PDB file of C-alpha atoms in Angstrom:
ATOM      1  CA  UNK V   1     -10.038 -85.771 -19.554  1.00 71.00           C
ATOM      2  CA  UNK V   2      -7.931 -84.733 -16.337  1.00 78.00           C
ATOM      3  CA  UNK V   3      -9.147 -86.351 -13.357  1.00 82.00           C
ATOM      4  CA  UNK V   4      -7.589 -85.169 -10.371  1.00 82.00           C
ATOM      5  CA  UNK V   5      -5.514 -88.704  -8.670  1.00 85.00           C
ATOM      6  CA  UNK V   6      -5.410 -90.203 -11.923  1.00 89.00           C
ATOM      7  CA  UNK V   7      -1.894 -89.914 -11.658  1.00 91.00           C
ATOM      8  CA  UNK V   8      -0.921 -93.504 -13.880  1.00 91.00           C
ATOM      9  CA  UNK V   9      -4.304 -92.335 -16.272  1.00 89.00           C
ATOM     10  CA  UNK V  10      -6.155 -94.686 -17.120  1.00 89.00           C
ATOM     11  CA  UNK V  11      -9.212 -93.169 -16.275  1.00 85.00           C
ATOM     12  CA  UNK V  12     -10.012 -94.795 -12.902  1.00 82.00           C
ATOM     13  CA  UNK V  13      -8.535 -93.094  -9.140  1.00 80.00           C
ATOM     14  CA  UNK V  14      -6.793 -96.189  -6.943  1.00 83.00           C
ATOM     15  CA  UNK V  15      -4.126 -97.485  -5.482  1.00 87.00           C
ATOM     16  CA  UNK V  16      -2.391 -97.510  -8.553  1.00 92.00           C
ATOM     17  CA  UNK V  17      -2.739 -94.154  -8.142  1.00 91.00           C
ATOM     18  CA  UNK V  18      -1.702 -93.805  -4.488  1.00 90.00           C
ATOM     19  CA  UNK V  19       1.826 -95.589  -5.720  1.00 93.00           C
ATOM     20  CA  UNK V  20       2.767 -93.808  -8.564  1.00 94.00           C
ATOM     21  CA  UNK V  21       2.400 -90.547  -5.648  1.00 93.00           C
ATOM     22  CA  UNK V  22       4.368 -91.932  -2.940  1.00 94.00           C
ATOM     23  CA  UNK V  23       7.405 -92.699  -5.618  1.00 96.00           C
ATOM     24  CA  UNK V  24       6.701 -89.197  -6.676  1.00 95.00           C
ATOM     25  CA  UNK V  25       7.036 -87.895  -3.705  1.00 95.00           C
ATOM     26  CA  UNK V  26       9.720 -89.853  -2.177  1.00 96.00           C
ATOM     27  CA  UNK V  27      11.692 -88.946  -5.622  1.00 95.00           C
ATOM     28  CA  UNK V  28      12.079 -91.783  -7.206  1.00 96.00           C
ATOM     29  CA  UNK V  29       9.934 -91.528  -9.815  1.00 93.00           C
ATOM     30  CA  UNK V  30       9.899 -87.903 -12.248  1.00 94.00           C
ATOM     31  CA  UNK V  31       6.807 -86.778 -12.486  1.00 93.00           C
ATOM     32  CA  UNK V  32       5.069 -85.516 -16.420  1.00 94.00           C
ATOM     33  CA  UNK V  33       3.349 -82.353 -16.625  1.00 93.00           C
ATOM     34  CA  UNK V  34       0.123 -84.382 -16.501  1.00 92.00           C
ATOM     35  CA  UNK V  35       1.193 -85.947 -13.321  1.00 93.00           C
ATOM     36  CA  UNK V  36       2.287 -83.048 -12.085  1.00 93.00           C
ATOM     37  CA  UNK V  37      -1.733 -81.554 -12.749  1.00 92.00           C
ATOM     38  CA  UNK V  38      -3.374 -84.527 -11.777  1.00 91.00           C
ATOM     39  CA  UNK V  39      -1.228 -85.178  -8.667  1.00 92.00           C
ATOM     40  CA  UNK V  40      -2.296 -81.493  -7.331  1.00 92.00           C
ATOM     41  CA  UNK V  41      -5.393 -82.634  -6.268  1.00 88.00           C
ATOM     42  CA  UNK V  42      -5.792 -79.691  -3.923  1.00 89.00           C
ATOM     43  CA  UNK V  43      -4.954 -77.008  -6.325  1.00 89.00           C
ATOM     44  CA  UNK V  44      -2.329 -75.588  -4.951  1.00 91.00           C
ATOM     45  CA  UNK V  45       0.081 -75.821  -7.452  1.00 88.00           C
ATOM     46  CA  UNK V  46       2.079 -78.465  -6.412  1.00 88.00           C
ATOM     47  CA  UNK V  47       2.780 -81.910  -5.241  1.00 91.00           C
ATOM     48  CA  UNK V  48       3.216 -82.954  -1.949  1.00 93.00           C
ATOM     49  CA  UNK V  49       2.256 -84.645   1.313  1.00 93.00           C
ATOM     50  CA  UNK V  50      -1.255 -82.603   1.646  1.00 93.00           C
ATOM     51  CA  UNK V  51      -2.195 -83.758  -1.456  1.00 91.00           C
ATOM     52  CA  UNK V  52      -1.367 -87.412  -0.758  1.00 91.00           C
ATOM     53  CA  UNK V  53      -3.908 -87.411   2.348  1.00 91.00           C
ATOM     54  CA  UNK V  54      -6.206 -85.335   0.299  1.00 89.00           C
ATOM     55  CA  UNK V  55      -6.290 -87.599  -2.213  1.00 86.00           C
ATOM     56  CA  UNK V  56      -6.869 -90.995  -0.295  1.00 86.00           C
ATOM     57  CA  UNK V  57     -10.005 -89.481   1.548  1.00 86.00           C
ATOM     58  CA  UNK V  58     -11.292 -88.919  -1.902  1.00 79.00           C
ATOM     59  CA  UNK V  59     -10.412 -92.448  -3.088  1.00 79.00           C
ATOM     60  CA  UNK V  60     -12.364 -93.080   0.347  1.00 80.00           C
ATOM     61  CA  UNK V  61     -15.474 -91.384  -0.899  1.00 78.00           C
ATOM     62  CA  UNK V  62     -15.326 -93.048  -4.311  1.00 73.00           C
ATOM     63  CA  UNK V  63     -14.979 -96.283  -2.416  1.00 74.00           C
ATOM     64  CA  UNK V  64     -17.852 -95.609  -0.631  1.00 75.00           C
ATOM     65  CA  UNK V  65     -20.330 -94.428  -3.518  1.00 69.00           C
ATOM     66  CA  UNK V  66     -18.954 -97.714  -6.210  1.00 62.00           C
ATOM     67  CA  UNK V  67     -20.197 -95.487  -8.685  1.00 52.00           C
ATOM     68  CA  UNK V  68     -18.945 -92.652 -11.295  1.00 48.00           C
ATOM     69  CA  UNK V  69     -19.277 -89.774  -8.469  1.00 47.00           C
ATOM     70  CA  UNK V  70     -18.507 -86.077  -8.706  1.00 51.00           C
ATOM     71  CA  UNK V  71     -16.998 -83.818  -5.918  1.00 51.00           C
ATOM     72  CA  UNK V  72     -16.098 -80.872  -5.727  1.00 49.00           C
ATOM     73  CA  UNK V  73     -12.947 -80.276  -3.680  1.00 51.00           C
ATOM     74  CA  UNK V  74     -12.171 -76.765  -2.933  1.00 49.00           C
ATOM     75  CA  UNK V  75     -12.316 -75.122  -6.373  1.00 50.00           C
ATOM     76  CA  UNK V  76     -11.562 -78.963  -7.872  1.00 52.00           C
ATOM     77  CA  UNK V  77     -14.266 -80.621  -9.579  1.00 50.00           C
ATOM     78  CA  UNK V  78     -13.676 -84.522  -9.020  1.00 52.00           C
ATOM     79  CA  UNK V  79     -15.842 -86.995 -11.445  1.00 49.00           C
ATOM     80  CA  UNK V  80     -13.870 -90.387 -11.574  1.00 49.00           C
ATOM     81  CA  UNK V  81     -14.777 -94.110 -10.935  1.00 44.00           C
ATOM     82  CA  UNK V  82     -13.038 -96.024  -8.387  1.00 45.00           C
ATOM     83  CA  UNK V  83     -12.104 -99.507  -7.984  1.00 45.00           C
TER      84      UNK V  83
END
């Protein structure tokens, strides 16, 4: 299942996460078509900057609950774990 943020997927949005998009971003890492659809967490259609902050709010809300939560974001549906 594609959970938007689970960019490294392993089922579970963190900082993990938050790294593998900043090397993304920065370019030092390619990103996979999955990546590429995970890592669009604001549906947009691509990568960048906006979804970075988008996606550490998110991790901020998962944080928060300590549960599996579901969000919708935008037109995004979010259900993921954090830890």
């Amino acid at each position: 299942v594609l959970e938007p943020g689970d960019l490294n997927g392993d089922g579970t949005v963190n900082a993990m996460d938050a790294n593998v998009m900043k090397r993304i971003l920065s370019g030092t890492v390619t990103p996979t078509d999955l990546q590429i659809l995970s890592g669009d967490v604001n549906g947009d259609g691509k990568v960048n900057a906006m979804d970075l902050n988008l996606f550490k709010r998110i991790r901020k809300l998962l944080a928060a609950h300590k549960t599996q939560s579901h969000f919708f974001i935008g037109n995004n549906f979010l259900a993921g774990a954090c830890a």
